[in-house]
Amino acid sequence: MSEQLHRLLAIMAKLRDPQGGCPWDLAQDFSTIAPYTIEEAYEVADAIDRGDMDGLRDELGDLLLQVVFHAQMAREAGMFGFDDVARAIADKMERRHPHVFGDASHGDADAVRAGWEEIKQAERAAAGDADSSALAGIARGLPEWQRALKLQARAARAGFDWPGPEPVMDKLAEELEEVRVEFEALAVAPDDAGARARLEDELGDLLFVAANLARHAKVDVGGALRRANHKFERRFRAMEALASAEGTPLSERTLDAQEALWARVKDAERSGDG
């Protein structure tokens, strides 16, 4: 074990020490730490997206801390420790890469992926999991957009998939029209719980198909949303700056005036001035 990893484990143990440890750290459990673990994983992805390697180093450290935190709590409960976590993933990686650590041979990345799924299915069966569905093993704790993609990809491997993006776009237009119909129904009966449930259902279908379209385009949905969020934030902040420079805050302008600022910001970006 490296000196710094040993140091980190010792720090975490001291933070969780009932005699002189940190009250906040001592008050945590697996469920309270889990949201931080997810957040840190997203911050790693954000640093990569921004090309910030110094930030990536720091965010990877924050993510590693989450692993150490969970392992320390498990050790205290007599379940497992950090070494067990490391051993389990090392064993798994060797087991799932027989073409590297064994005698198997896979010709390309697609063959490797197929072999990986076969090994995972065998592992689930060996563990007593009787679910033989092509959709077995897809975690319910994933962000729903990511789970949608995994469901679609698994179904596609079983042959249940559109042949290309065109029919997906047709389906997207169909789902959009169904959403419009449900919005109109809710406008007529805004207190109708059934109408609201139907609208939610149709919006879910629309988002599911949009994710499927991204999959057919081989576009990462999370990355595309991050780019869209960054774009919106950049443009909105530029609108605020323009409005402030002109003496009237953005919030005090009409929607038409705000949209005019939005158009100016977009034009400036296209011309390379923004």
PDB file of C-alpha atoms in Angstrom:
ATOM      1  CA  MET A   1       0.000   0.000   0.000  1.00  0.00           C
ATOM      2  CA  SER A   2       1.328   3.449  -0.892  1.00  0.00           C
ATOM      3  CA  GLU A   3       2.373   5.821   1.867  1.00  0.00           C
ATOM      4  CA  GLN A   4      -0.295   8.393   0.968  1.00  0.00           C
ATOM      5  CA  LEU A   5      -3.093   5.837   0.775  1.00  0.00           C
ATOM      6  CA  HIS A   6      -2.073   4.487   4.187  1.00  0.00           C
ATOM      7  CA  ARG A   7      -2.116   8.078   5.464  1.00  0.00           C
ATOM      8  CA  LEU A   8      -5.609   8.671   4.057  1.00  0.00           C
ATOM      9  CA  LEU A   9      -6.961   5.513   5.681  1.00  0.00           C
ATOM     10  CA  ALA A  10      -5.452   6.574   9.013  1.00  0.00           C
ATOM     11  CA  ILE A  11      -7.017  10.041   8.715  1.00  0.00           C
ATOM     12  CA  MET A  12     -10.442   8.533   8.044  1.00  0.00           C
ATOM     13  CA  ALA A  13     -10.106   6.160  11.009  1.00  0.00           C
ATOM     14  CA  LYS A  14      -9.197   9.095  13.281  1.00  0.00           C
ATOM     15  CA  LEU A  15     -12.134  11.155  12.028  1.00  0.00           C
ATOM     16  CA  ARG A  16     -14.440   8.256  12.933  1.00  0.00           C
ATOM     17  CA  ASP A  17     -12.805   7.577  16.300  1.00  0.00           C
ATOM     18  CA  PRO A  18     -15.462   7.944  19.055  1.00  0.00           C
ATOM     19  CA  GLN A  19     -12.700   9.285  21.299  1.00  0.00           C
ATOM     20  CA  GLY A  20     -11.706  12.624  19.793  1.00  0.00           C
ATOM     21  CA  GLY A  21     -13.030  12.153  16.266  1.00  0.00           C
ATOM     22  CA  CYS A  22     -15.088  14.620  14.235  1.00  0.00           C
ATOM     23  CA  PRO A  23     -18.736  14.875  15.396  1.00  0.00           C
ATOM     24  CA  TRP A  24     -19.983  15.321  11.832  1.00  0.00           C
ATOM     25  CA  ASP A  25     -18.093  12.306  10.475  1.00  0.00           C
ATOM     26  CA  LEU A  26     -19.226  10.198  13.427  1.00  0.00           C
ATOM     27  CA  ALA A  27     -22.865  11.086  12.775  1.00  0.00           C
ATOM     28  CA  GLN A  28     -22.809   9.742   9.209  1.00  0.00           C
ATOM     29  CA  ASP A  29     -23.900   6.365   7.874  1.00  0.00           C
ATOM     30  CA  PHE A  30     -24.005   4.735   4.438  1.00  0.00           C
ATOM     31  CA  SER A  31     -27.279   6.383   3.454  1.00  0.00           C
ATOM     32  CA  THR A  32     -26.198   9.898   4.448  1.00  0.00           C
ATOM     33  CA  ILE A  33     -22.855   9.604   2.646  1.00  0.00           C
ATOM     34  CA  ALA A  34     -24.272   8.071  -0.553  1.00  0.00           C
ATOM     35  CA  PRO A  35     -25.482  11.425  -1.997  1.00  0.00           C
ATOM     36  CA  TYR A  36     -21.987  12.892  -1.528  1.00  0.00           C
ATOM     37  CA  THR A  37     -20.514   9.897  -3.346  1.00  0.00           C
ATOM     38  CA  ILE A  38     -22.778  10.526  -6.332  1.00  0.00           C
ATOM     39  CA  GLU A  39     -22.041  14.266  -6.255  1.00  0.00           C
ATOM     40  CA  GLU A  40     -18.279  13.687  -6.249  1.00  0.00           C
ATOM     41  CA  ALA A  41     -18.547  11.359  -9.248  1.00  0.00           C
ATOM     42  CA  TYR A  42     -20.331  14.113 -11.158  1.00  0.00           C
ATOM     43  CA  GLU A  43     -17.673  16.629 -10.157  1.00  0.00           C
ATOM     44  CA  VAL A  44     -15.029  14.292 -11.589  1.00  0.00           C
ATOM     45  CA  ALA A  45     -16.966  14.240 -14.865  1.00  0.00           C
ATOM     46  CA  ASP A  46     -17.279  18.043 -14.784  1.00  0.00           C
ATOM     47  CA  ALA A  47     -13.513  18.503 -14.363  1.00  0.00           C
ATOM     48  CA  ILE A  48     -12.906  16.185 -17.315  1.00  0.00           C
ATOM     49  CA  ASP A  49     -15.473  18.065 -19.402  1.00  0.00           C
ATOM     50  CA  ARG A  50     -13.720  21.360 -18.632  1.00  0.00           C
ATOM     51  CA  GLY A  51     -10.269  19.912 -19.345  1.00  0.00           C
ATOM     52  CA  ASP A  52      -9.178  20.967 -15.847  1.00  0.00           C
ATOM     53  CA  MET A  53      -6.485  18.452 -14.925  1.00  0.00           C
ATOM     54  CA  ASP A  54      -5.591  20.134 -11.628  1.00  0.00           C
ATOM     55  CA  GLY A  55      -9.263  20.076 -10.750  1.00  0.00           C
ATOM     56  CA  LEU A  56      -9.507  16.448 -11.875  1.00  0.00           C
ATOM     57  CA  ARG A  57      -6.695  15.496  -9.487  1.00  0.00           C
ATOM     58  CA  ASP A  58      -8.552  17.136  -6.597  1.00  0.00           C
ATOM     59  CA  GLU A  59     -11.937  15.699  -7.562  1.00  0.00           C
ATOM     60  CA  LEU A  60     -10.521  12.183  -7.893  1.00  0.00           C
ATOM     61  CA  GLY A  61      -9.175  12.624  -4.371  1.00  0.00           C
ATOM     62  CA  ASP A  62     -12.631  13.633  -3.167  1.00  0.00           C
ATOM     63  CA  LEU A  63     -14.108  10.563  -4.864  1.00  0.00           C
ATOM     64  CA  LEU A  64     -11.465   8.308  -3.324  1.00  0.00           C
ATOM     65  CA  LEU A  65     -12.356   9.753   0.074  1.00  0.00           C
ATOM     66  CA  GLN A  66     -15.917   8.548  -0.444  1.00  0.00           C
ATOM     67  CA  VAL A  67     -14.675   4.985  -1.015  1.00  0.00           C
ATOM     68  CA  VAL A  68     -12.475   5.227   2.081  1.00  0.00           C
ATOM     69  CA  PHE A  69     -15.393   6.610   4.133  1.00  0.00           C
ATOM     70  CA  HIS A  70     -17.724   3.749   3.169  1.00  0.00           C
ATOM     71  CA  ALA A  71     -14.994   1.171   3.754  1.00  0.00           C
ATOM     72  CA  GLN A  72     -14.223   2.605   7.208  1.00  0.00           C
ATOM     73  CA  MET A  73     -17.877   2.443   8.244  1.00  0.00           C
ATOM     74  CA  ALA A  74     -18.078  -1.141   6.982  1.00  0.00           C
ATOM     75  CA  ARG A  75     -14.909  -2.076   8.909  1.00  0.00           C
ATOM     76  CA  GLU A  76     -16.391  -0.609  12.095  1.00  0.00           C
ATOM     77  CA  ALA A  77     -19.482  -2.789  11.578  1.00  0.00           C
ATOM     78  CA  GLY A  78     -17.332  -5.882  11.068  1.00  0.00           C
ATOM     79  CA  MET A  79     -18.419  -6.347   7.453  1.00  0.00           C
ATOM     80  CA  PHE A  80     -15.341  -5.596   5.331  1.00  0.00           C
ATOM     81  CA  GLY A  81     -12.480  -3.124   5.032  1.00  0.00           C
ATOM     82  CA  PHE A  82     -10.644  -1.174   2.363  1.00  0.00           C
ATOM     83  CA  ASP A  83      -8.339  -4.101   1.531  1.00  0.00           C
ATOM     84  CA  ASP A  84     -11.402  -6.254   0.891  1.00  0.00           C
ATOM     85  CA  VAL A  85     -12.797  -3.613  -1.471  1.00  0.00           C
ATOM     86  CA  ALA A  86      -9.517  -3.423  -3.379  1.00  0.00           C
ATOM     87  CA  ARG A  87      -9.189  -7.213  -3.499  1.00  0.00           C
ATOM     88  CA  ALA A  88     -12.761  -7.629  -4.759  1.00  0.00           C
ATOM     89  CA  ILE A  89     -12.314  -5.216  -7.660  1.00  0.00           C
ATOM     90  CA  ALA A  90      -8.880  -6.636  -8.530  1.00  0.00           C
ATOM     91  CA  ASP A  91     -10.335 -10.152  -8.625  1.00  0.00           C
ATOM     92  CA  LYS A  92     -13.269  -8.929 -10.704  1.00  0.00           C
ATOM     93  CA  MET A  93     -11.069  -7.155 -13.254  1.00  0.00           C
ATOM     94  CA  GLU A  94      -8.899 -10.243 -13.733  1.00  0.00           C
ATOM     95  CA  ARG A  95     -11.990 -12.441 -13.999  1.00  0.00           C
ATOM     96  CA  ARG A  96     -13.691 -10.177 -16.521  1.00  0.00           C
ATOM     97  CA  HIS A  97     -10.585  -9.790 -18.709  1.00  0.00           C
ATOM     98  CA  PRO A  98      -9.736 -13.398 -19.586  1.00  0.00           C
ATOM     99  CA  HIS A  99      -8.300 -12.145 -22.891  1.00  0.00           C
ATOM    100  CA  VAL A 100      -5.650 -10.266 -20.887  1.00  0.00           C
ATOM    101  CA  PHE A 101      -5.154 -12.394 -17.766  1.00  0.00           C
ATOM    102  CA  GLY A 102      -6.150 -15.772 -19.216  1.00  0.00           C
ATOM    103  CA  ASP A 103      -6.243 -17.766 -22.436  1.00  0.00           C
ATOM    104  CA  ALA A 104      -9.367 -16.274 -24.033  1.00  0.00           C
ATOM    105  CA  SER A 105      -9.160 -14.273 -27.233  1.00  0.00           C
ATOM    106  CA  HIS A 106     -11.390 -11.344 -28.242  1.00  0.00           C
ATOM    107  CA  GLY A 107     -10.906  -9.723 -31.632  1.00  0.00           C
ATOM    108  CA  ASP A 108     -12.200  -6.208 -30.986  1.00  0.00           C
ATOM    109  CA  ALA A 109     -13.880  -3.915 -28.457  1.00  0.00           C
ATOM    110  CA  ASP A 110     -17.375  -5.192 -29.348  1.00  0.00           C
ATOM    111  CA  ALA A 111     -16.297  -8.770 -28.679  1.00  0.00           C
ATOM    112  CA  VAL A 112     -14.764  -7.696 -25.370  1.00  0.00           C
ATOM    113  CA  ARG A 113     -18.019  -5.997 -24.379  1.00  0.00           C
ATOM    114  CA  ALA A 114     -20.055  -9.073 -25.287  1.00  0.00           C
ATOM    115  CA  GLY A 115     -17.705 -11.289 -23.292  1.00  0.00           C
ATOM    116  CA  TRP A 116     -17.940  -8.903 -20.334  1.00  0.00           C
ATOM    117  CA  GLU A 117     -21.740  -9.200 -20.323  1.00  0.00           C
ATOM    118  CA  GLU A 118     -21.572 -12.996 -20.524  1.00  0.00           C
ATOM    119  CA  ILE A 119     -19.221 -13.101 -17.532  1.00  0.00           C
ATOM    120  CA  LYS A 120     -21.481 -10.744 -15.551  1.00  0.00           C
ATOM    121  CA  GLN A 121     -24.477 -12.959 -16.306  1.00  0.00           C
ATOM    122  CA  ALA A 122     -22.556 -16.034 -15.134  1.00  0.00           C
ATOM    123  CA  GLU A 123     -21.546 -14.176 -11.952  1.00  0.00           C
ATOM    124  CA  ARG A 124     -25.174 -13.319 -11.194  1.00  0.00           C
ATOM    125  CA  ALA A 125     -26.217 -16.927 -11.738  1.00  0.00           C
ATOM    126  CA  ALA A 126     -23.410 -18.192  -9.487  1.00  0.00           C
ATOM    127  CA  ALA A 127     -24.578 -15.766  -6.795  1.00  0.00           C
ATOM    128  CA  GLY A 128     -28.058 -17.282  -6.911  1.00  0.00           C
ATOM    129  CA  ASP A 129     -29.744 -14.565  -8.960  1.00  0.00           C
ATOM    130  CA  ALA A 130     -32.555 -16.327 -10.835  1.00  0.00           C
ATOM    131  CA  ASP A 131     -33.349 -13.316 -13.059  1.00  0.00           C
ATOM    132  CA  SER A 132     -32.384 -14.452 -16.557  1.00  0.00           C
ATOM    133  CA  SER A 133     -33.826 -11.406 -18.354  1.00  0.00           C
ATOM    134  CA  ALA A 134     -31.643  -9.469 -20.764  1.00  0.00           C
ATOM    135  CA  LEU A 135     -32.378  -6.509 -18.477  1.00  0.00           C
ATOM    136  CA  ALA A 136     -31.136  -8.211 -15.304  1.00  0.00           C
ATOM    137  CA  GLY A 137     -28.582  -6.435 -13.147  1.00  0.00           C
ATOM    138  CA  ILE A 138     -29.298  -2.850 -14.212  1.00  0.00           C
ATOM    139  CA  ALA A 139     -29.090  -0.907 -10.964  1.00  0.00           C
ATOM    140  CA  ARG A 140     -32.151   1.042  -9.887  1.00  0.00           C
ATOM    141  CA  GLY A 141     -29.965   3.605  -8.146  1.00  0.00           C
ATOM    142  CA  LEU A 142     -28.604   4.986 -11.418  1.00  0.00           C
ATOM    143  CA  PRO A 143     -29.693   8.421 -12.654  1.00  0.00           C
ATOM    144  CA  GLU A 144     -32.834   7.655 -14.626  1.00  0.00           C
ATOM    145  CA  TRP A 145     -31.441   8.925 -17.948  1.00  0.00           C
ATOM    146  CA  GLN A 146     -28.494   6.552 -17.537  1.00  0.00           C
ATOM    147  CA  ARG A 147     -30.757   3.669 -16.590  1.00  0.00           C
ATOM    148  CA  ALA A 148     -32.887   4.394 -19.666  1.00  0.00           C
ATOM    149  CA  LEU A 149     -29.811   4.090 -21.895  1.00  0.00           C
ATOM    150  CA  LYS A 150     -28.769   0.812 -20.269  1.00  0.00           C
ATOM    151  CA  LEU A 151     -32.267  -0.631 -20.656  1.00  0.00           C
ATOM    152  CA  GLN A 152     -32.328   0.391 -24.317  1.00  0.00           C
ATOM    153  CA  ALA A 153     -28.836  -0.973 -25.004  1.00  0.00           C
ATOM    154  CA  ARG A 154     -29.642  -4.322 -23.369  1.00  0.00           C
ATOM    155  CA  ALA A 155     -32.884  -4.603 -25.342  1.00  0.00           C
ATOM    156  CA  ALA A 156     -30.990  -3.732 -28.528  1.00  0.00           C
ATOM    157  CA  ARG A 157     -28.532  -6.582 -27.926  1.00  0.00           C
ATOM    158  CA  ALA A 158     -31.552  -8.900 -27.871  1.00  0.00           C
ATOM    159  CA  GLY A 159     -32.607  -7.478 -31.252  1.00  0.00           C
ATOM    160  CA  PHE A 160     -35.350  -5.157 -29.962  1.00  0.00           C
ATOM    161  CA  ASP A 161     -34.308  -1.832 -31.445  1.00  0.00           C
ATOM    162  CA  TRP A 162     -35.124   0.645 -34.183  1.00  0.00           C
ATOM    163  CA  PRO A 163     -32.968   0.160 -37.295  1.00  0.00           C
ATOM    164  CA  GLY A 164     -31.735   3.758 -37.278  1.00  0.00           C
ATOM    165  CA  PRO A 165     -32.397   7.329 -36.142  1.00  0.00           C
ATOM    166  CA  GLU A 166     -35.217   8.146 -38.607  1.00  0.00           C
ATOM    167  CA  PRO A 167     -37.942   6.038 -36.941  1.00  0.00           C
ATOM    168  CA  VAL A 168     -36.754   7.293 -33.555  1.00  0.00           C
ATOM    169  CA  MET A 169     -37.271  10.885 -34.713  1.00  0.00           C
ATOM    170  CA  ASP A 170     -40.723   9.936 -35.971  1.00  0.00           C
ATOM    171  CA  LYS A 171     -41.491   8.449 -32.559  1.00  0.00           C
ATOM    172  CA  LEU A 172     -40.155  11.592 -30.873  1.00  0.00           C
ATOM    173  CA  ALA A 173     -42.572  13.733 -32.910  1.00  0.00           C
ATOM    174  CA  GLU A 174     -45.407  11.363 -31.972  1.00  0.00           C
ATOM    175  CA  GLU A 175     -44.561  11.577 -28.283  1.00  0.00           C
ATOM    176  CA  LEU A 176     -44.301  15.374 -28.459  1.00  0.00           C
ATOM    177  CA  GLU A 177     -47.816  15.557 -29.902  1.00  0.00           C
ATOM    178  CA  GLU A 178     -49.102  13.328 -27.087  1.00  0.00           C
ATOM    179  CA  VAL A 179     -47.488  15.650 -24.551  1.00  0.00           C
ATOM    180  CA  ARG A 180     -49.223  18.605 -26.216  1.00  0.00           C
ATOM    181  CA  VAL A 181     -52.592  16.838 -25.943  1.00  0.00           C
ATOM    182  CA  GLU A 182     -52.077  16.159 -22.236  1.00  0.00           C
ATOM    183  CA  PHE A 183     -51.033  19.777 -21.581  1.00  0.00           C
ATOM    184  CA  GLU A 184     -54.292  20.897 -23.189  1.00  0.00           C
ATOM    185  CA  ALA A 185     -56.259  18.416 -21.066  1.00  0.00           C
ATOM    186  CA  LEU A 186     -54.608  19.669 -17.903  1.00  0.00           C
ATOM    187  CA  ALA A 187     -55.365  23.269 -18.843  1.00  0.00           C
ATOM    188  CA  VAL A 188     -59.054  22.358 -18.979  1.00  0.00           C
ATOM    189  CA  ALA A 189     -58.944  20.504 -15.647  1.00  0.00           C
ATOM    190  CA  PRO A 190     -55.926  21.787 -13.677  1.00  0.00           C
ATOM    191  CA  ASP A 191     -57.005  19.985 -10.492  1.00  0.00           C
ATOM    192  CA  ASP A 192     -57.477  16.621 -12.186  1.00  0.00           C
ATOM    193  CA  ALA A 193     -54.887  14.254 -10.665  1.00  0.00           C
ATOM    194  CA  GLY A 194     -55.426  11.788 -13.486  1.00  0.00           C
ATOM    195  CA  ALA A 195     -54.683  14.422 -16.131  1.00  0.00           C
ATOM    196  CA  ARG A 196     -51.477  15.393 -14.331  1.00  0.00           C
ATOM    197  CA  ALA A 197     -50.435  11.728 -14.063  1.00  0.00           C
ATOM    198  CA  ARG A 198     -51.046  11.238 -17.796  1.00  0.00           C
ATOM    199  CA  LEU A 199     -48.949  14.324 -18.581  1.00  0.00           C
ATOM    200  CA  GLU A 200     -46.115  13.016 -16.421  1.00  0.00           C
ATOM    201  CA  ASP A 201     -46.360   9.658 -18.159  1.00  0.00           C
ATOM    202  CA  GLU A 202     -46.175  11.214 -21.631  1.00  0.00           C
ATOM    203  CA  LEU A 203     -43.283  13.484 -20.643  1.00  0.00           C
ATOM    204  CA  GLY A 204     -41.475  10.381 -19.417  1.00  0.00           C
ATOM    205  CA  ASP A 205     -42.052   8.694 -22.776  1.00  0.00           C
ATOM    206  CA  LEU A 206     -40.750  11.794 -24.567  1.00  0.00           C
ATOM    207  CA  LEU A 207     -37.555  11.856 -22.500  1.00  0.00           C
ATOM    208  CA  PHE A 208     -37.079   8.102 -22.937  1.00  0.00           C
ATOM    209  CA  VAL A 209     -37.277   8.407 -26.724  1.00  0.00           C
ATOM    210  CA  ALA A 210     -34.958  11.452 -26.676  1.00  0.00           C
ATOM    211  CA  ALA A 211     -32.392   9.356 -24.807  1.00  0.00           C
ATOM    212  CA  ASN A 212     -32.829   6.609 -27.392  1.00  0.00           C
ATOM    213  CA  LEU A 213     -32.187   9.103 -30.186  1.00  0.00           C
ATOM    214  CA  ALA A 214     -28.950  10.152 -28.476  1.00  0.00           C
ATOM    215  CA  ARG A 215     -27.961   6.485 -28.215  1.00  0.00           C
ATOM    216  CA  HIS A 216     -28.514   5.999 -31.954  1.00  0.00           C
ATOM    217  CA  ALA A 217     -26.424   9.104 -32.588  1.00  0.00           C
ATOM    218  CA  LYS A 218     -23.702   7.673 -30.298  1.00  0.00           C
ATOM    219  CA  VAL A 219     -23.945  10.877 -28.254  1.00  0.00           C
ATOM    220  CA  ASP A 220     -23.455  10.708 -24.490  1.00  0.00           C
ATOM    221  CA  VAL A 221     -26.668  12.013 -22.935  1.00  0.00           C
ATOM    222  CA  GLY A 222     -24.936  13.253 -19.780  1.00  0.00           C
ATOM    223  CA  GLY A 223     -22.274  15.027 -21.813  1.00  0.00           C
ATOM    224  CA  ALA A 224     -24.861  16.574 -24.129  1.00  0.00           C
ATOM    225  CA  LEU A 225     -26.873  17.856 -21.162  1.00  0.00           C
ATOM    226  CA  ARG A 226     -23.730  19.255 -19.548  1.00  0.00           C
ATOM    227  CA  ARG A 227     -22.928  21.120 -22.769  1.00  0.00           C
ATOM    228  CA  ALA A 228     -26.487  22.447 -22.952  1.00  0.00           C
ATOM    229  CA  ASN A 229     -26.344  23.546 -19.299  1.00  0.00           C
ATOM    230  CA  HIS A 230     -23.001  25.257 -19.793  1.00  0.00           C
ATOM    231  CA  LYS A 231     -24.298  26.989 -22.921  1.00  0.00           C
ATOM    232  CA  PHE A 232     -27.420  28.219 -21.163  1.00  0.00           C
ATOM    233  CA  GLU A 233     -25.473  29.438 -18.137  1.00  0.00           C
ATOM    234  CA  ARG A 234     -22.901  31.225 -20.316  1.00  0.00           C
ATOM    235  CA  ARG A 235     -25.570  32.975 -22.367  1.00  0.00           C
ATOM    236  CA  PHE A 236     -27.739  33.876 -19.387  1.00  0.00           C
ATOM    237  CA  ARG A 237     -24.802  35.411 -17.531  1.00  0.00           C
ATOM    238  CA  ALA A 238     -23.916  37.368 -20.676  1.00  0.00           C
ATOM    239  CA  MET A 239     -27.514  38.634 -20.806  1.00  0.00           C
ATOM    240  CA  GLU A 240     -27.253  39.768 -17.190  1.00  0.00           C
ATOM    241  CA  ALA A 241     -23.994  41.564 -17.932  1.00  0.00           C
ATOM    242  CA  LEU A 242     -25.466  43.360 -20.961  1.00  0.00           C
ATOM    243  CA  ALA A 243     -28.566  44.398 -19.037  1.00  0.00           C
ATOM    244  CA  SER A 244     -26.490  45.698 -16.141  1.00  0.00           C
ATOM    245  CA  ALA A 245     -24.181  47.627 -18.463  1.00  0.00           C
ATOM    246  CA  GLU A 246     -27.228  49.295 -20.029  1.00  0.00           C
ATOM    247  CA  GLY A 247     -28.566  50.341 -16.624  1.00  0.00           C
ATOM    248  CA  THR A 248     -31.673  48.147 -16.392  1.00  0.00           C
ATOM    249  CA  PRO A 249     -31.351  44.807 -14.569  1.00  0.00           C
ATOM    250  CA  LEU A 250     -32.493  41.747 -16.477  1.00  0.00           C
ATOM    251  CA  SER A 251     -35.254  40.965 -13.957  1.00  0.00           C
ATOM    252  CA  GLU A 252     -36.843  44.375 -14.564  1.00  0.00           C
ATOM    253  CA  ARG A 253     -37.136  43.908 -18.332  1.00  0.00           C
ATOM    254  CA  THR A 254     -40.080  42.455 -20.221  1.00  0.00           C
ATOM    255  CA  LEU A 255     -39.835  38.970 -21.670  1.00  0.00           C
ATOM    256  CA  ASP A 256     -39.574  40.451 -25.180  1.00  0.00           C
ATOM    257  CA  ALA A 257     -36.674  42.635 -24.054  1.00  0.00           C
ATOM    258  CA  GLN A 258     -34.992  39.656 -22.409  1.00  0.00           C
ATOM    259  CA  GLU A 259     -35.377  37.576 -25.562  1.00  0.00           C
ATOM    260  CA  ALA A 260     -33.827  40.421 -27.564  1.00  0.00           C
ATOM    261  CA  LEU A 261     -30.791  40.275 -25.266  1.00  0.00           C
ATOM    262  CA  TRP A 262     -30.643  36.504 -25.698  1.00  0.00           C
ATOM    263  CA  ALA A 263     -30.594  36.962 -29.471  1.00  0.00           C
ATOM    264  CA  ARG A 264     -27.779  39.533 -29.171  1.00  0.00           C
ATOM    265  CA  VAL A 265     -25.711  37.129 -27.078  1.00  0.00           C
ATOM    266  CA  LYS A 266     -26.238  34.305 -29.585  1.00  0.00           C
ATOM    267  CA  ASP A 267     -25.304  36.594 -32.486  1.00  0.00           C
ATOM    268  CA  ALA A 268     -22.171  37.688 -30.655  1.00  0.00           C
ATOM    269  CA  GLU A 269     -21.160  34.051 -30.105  1.00  0.00           C
ATOM    270  CA  ARG A 270     -21.672  33.218 -33.762  1.00  0.00           C
ATOM    271  CA  SER A 271     -19.580  36.187 -34.868  1.00  0.00           C
ATOM    272  CA  GLY A 272     -16.834  35.284 -32.409  1.00  0.00           C
ATOM    273  CA  ASP A 273     -17.256  38.406 -30.300  1.00  0.00           C
ATOM    274  CA  GLY A 274     -18.747  36.636 -27.256  1.00  0.00           C
TER     275      GLY A 274
END
